[in-house]
Short mmCIF file of C-alpha atoms in Angstrom, two decimals:
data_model
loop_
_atom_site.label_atom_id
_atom_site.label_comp_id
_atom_site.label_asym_id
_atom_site.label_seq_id
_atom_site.Cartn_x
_atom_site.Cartn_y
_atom_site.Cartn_z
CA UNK A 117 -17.01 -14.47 -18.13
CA UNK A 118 -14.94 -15.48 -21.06
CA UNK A 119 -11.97 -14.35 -23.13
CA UNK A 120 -14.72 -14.15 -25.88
CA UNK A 121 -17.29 -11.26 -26.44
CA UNK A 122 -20.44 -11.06 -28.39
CA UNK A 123 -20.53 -12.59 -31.25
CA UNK A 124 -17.40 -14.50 -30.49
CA UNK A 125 -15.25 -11.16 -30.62
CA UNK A 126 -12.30 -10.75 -28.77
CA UNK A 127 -12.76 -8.81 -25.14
CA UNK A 128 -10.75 -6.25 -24.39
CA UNK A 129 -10.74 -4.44 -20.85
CA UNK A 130 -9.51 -0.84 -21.09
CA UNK A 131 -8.37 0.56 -18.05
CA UNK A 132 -8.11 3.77 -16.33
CA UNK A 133 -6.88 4.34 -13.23
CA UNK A 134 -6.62 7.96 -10.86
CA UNK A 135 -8.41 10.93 -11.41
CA UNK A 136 -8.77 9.65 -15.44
CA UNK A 137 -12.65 9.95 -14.36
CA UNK A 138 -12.16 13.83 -14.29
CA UNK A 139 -11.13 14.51 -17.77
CA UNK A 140 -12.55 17.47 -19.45
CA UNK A 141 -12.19 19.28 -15.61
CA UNK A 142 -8.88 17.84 -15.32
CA UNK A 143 -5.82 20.04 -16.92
CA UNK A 144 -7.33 20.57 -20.20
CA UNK A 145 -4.34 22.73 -21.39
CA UNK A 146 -2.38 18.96 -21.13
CA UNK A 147 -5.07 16.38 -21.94
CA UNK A 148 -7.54 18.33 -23.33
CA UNK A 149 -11.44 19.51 -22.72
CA UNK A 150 -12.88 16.11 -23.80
CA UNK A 151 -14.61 14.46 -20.69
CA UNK A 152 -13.84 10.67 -19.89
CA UNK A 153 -17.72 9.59 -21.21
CA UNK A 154 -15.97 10.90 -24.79
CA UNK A 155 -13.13 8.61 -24.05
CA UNK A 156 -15.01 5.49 -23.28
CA UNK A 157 -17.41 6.35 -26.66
CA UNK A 158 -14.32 6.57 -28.57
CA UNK A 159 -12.88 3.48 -27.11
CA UNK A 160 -16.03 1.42 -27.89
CA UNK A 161 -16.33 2.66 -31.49
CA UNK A 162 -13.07 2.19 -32.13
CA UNK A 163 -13.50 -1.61 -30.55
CA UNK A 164 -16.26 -2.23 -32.73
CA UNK A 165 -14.30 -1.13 -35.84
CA UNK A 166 -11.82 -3.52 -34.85
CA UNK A 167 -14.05 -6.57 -34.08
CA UNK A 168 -13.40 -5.99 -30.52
CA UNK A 169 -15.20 -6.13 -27.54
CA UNK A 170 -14.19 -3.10 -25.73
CA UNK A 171 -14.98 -2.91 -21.90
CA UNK A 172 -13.72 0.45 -20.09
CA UNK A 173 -13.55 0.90 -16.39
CA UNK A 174 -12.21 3.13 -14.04
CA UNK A 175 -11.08 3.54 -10.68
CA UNK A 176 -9.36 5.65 -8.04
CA UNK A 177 -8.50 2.89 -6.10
CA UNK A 178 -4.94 1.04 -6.61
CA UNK A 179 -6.35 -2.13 -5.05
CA UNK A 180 -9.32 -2.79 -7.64
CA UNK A 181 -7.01 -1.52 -10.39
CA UNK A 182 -4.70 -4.43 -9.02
CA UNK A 183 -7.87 -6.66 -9.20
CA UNK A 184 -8.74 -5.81 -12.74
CA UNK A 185 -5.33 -6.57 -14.04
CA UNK A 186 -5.62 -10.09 -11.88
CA UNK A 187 -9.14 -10.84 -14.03
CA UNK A 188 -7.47 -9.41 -17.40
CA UNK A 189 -4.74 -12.28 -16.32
CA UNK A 190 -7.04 -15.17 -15.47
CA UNK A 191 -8.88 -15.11 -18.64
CA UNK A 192 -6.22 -14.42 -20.80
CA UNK A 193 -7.62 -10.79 -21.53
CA UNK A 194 -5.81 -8.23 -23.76
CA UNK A 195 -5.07 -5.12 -21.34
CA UNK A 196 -4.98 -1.40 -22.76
CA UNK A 197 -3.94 0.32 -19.29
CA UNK A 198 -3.57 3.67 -18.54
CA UNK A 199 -2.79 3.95 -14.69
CA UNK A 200 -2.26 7.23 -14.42
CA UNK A 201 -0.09 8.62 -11.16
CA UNK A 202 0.49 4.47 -10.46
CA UNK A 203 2.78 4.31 -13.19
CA UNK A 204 4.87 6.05 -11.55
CA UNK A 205 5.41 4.22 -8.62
CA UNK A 206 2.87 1.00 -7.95
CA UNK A 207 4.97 -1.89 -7.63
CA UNK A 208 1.40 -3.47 -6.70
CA UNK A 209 0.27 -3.19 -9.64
CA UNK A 210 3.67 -3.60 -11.50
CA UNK A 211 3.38 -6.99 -10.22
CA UNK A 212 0.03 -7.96 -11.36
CA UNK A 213 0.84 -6.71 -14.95
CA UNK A 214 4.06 -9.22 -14.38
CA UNK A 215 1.74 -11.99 -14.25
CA UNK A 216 0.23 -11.01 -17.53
CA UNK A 217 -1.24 -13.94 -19.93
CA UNK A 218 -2.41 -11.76 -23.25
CA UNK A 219 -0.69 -7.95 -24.79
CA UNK A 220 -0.97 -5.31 -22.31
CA UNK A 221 0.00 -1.89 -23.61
CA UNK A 222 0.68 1.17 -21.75
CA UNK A 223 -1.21 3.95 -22.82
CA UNK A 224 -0.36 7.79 -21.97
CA UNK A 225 -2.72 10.72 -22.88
CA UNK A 226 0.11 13.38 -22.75
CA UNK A 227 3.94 12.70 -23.54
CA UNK A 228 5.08 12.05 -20.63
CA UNK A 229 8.55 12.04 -21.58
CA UNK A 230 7.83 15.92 -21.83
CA UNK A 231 6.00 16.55 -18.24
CA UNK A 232 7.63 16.46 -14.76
CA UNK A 233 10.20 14.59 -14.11
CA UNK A 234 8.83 12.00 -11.96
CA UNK A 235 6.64 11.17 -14.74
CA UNK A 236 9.43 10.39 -16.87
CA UNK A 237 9.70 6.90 -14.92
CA UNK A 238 7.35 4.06 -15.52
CA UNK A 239 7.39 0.82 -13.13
CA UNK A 240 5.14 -0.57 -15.66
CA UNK A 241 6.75 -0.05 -18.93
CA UNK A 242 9.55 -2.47 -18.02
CA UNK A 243 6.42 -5.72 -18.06
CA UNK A 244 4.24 -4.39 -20.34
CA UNK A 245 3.91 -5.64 -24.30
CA UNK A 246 4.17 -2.03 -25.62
CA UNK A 247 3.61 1.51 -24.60
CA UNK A 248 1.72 4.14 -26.80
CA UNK A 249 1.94 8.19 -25.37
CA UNK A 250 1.05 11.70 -26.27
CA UNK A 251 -1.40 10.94 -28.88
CA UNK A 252 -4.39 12.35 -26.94
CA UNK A 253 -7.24 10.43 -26.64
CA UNK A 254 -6.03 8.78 -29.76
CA UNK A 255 -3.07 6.78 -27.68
CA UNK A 256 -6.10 4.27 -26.77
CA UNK A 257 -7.30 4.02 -30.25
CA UNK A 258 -3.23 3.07 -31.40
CA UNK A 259 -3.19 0.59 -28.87
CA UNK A 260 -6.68 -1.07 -29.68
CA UNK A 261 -5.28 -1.42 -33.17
CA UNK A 262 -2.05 -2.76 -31.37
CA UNK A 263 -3.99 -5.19 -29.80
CA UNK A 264 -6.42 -6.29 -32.39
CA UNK A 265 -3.09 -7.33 -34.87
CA UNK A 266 -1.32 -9.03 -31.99
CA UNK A 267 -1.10 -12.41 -32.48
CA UNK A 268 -2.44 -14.62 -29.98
CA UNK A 269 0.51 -15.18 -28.30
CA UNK A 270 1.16 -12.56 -25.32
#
């Protein structure tokens, strides 16, 4: 694998962590009643728009979230993350993002500035390149375009 994607277009690995699998089931009075395939169809056209090779995963599992970050860092991949419930509190994964070697921006579906109040702290935040929440769906699309005018320094 290489920092490059078809056609010599920049990969991008968009990341999802905790129960991000179950939207459209999942609180759709807060993130809406579009399901996560819409999400990864909107990431990819929106990659392809951009000249960007758009990968989206997701897991409920902190450790291969951890994992994914530690590839993203080894080839120099651009990271849009959205970690859910881990933002909160994974100092795991706060780590890995540490270690970061290309952007990585933070990505929220709600404003999460205006939920709980646990959810008002982000371990991540503090290491990552940028942070883009409450948009809906449309906070990944803001920080593909982030990512596809960041320079190629990290």
């Amino acid at each position: 694998m290489s920092a490059q994607g078809e056609a010599g277009t920049r990969r991008v690995l968009v990341l999802n962590g905790p129960n991000l699998g179950r939207l459209g089931r999942r609180e759709p009075s807060v993130y809406g009643s579009a399901t996560y395939a819409d999400l990864v169809a909107l990431c990819e056209s929106a990659g392809k728009e951009l000249g960007l090779a758009v990968e989206v995963r997701q897991t409920e599992y902190e450790g291969e979230l951890v994992t994914w970050v530690h590839e993203a860092c080894d080839l120099a991949l651009p990271v849009v993350l959205n970690a859910g419930a881990l933002t909160h509190y994974s100092y795991a994964l706060m780590d890995a993002v540490k270690m970061r070697t290309a952007p990585l921006v933070e990505v929220h579906i709600s404003n999460i500035a205006a939920r709980e109040g646990f959810r008002h702290e982000s371990v991540l935040t503090p290491v990552a390149s940028g942070i883009i929440a409450g948009f809906g769906f449309r906070s990944y699309v803001l920080a593909l375009r982030a990512v596809a005018s960041w320079p190629d320094a990290s």
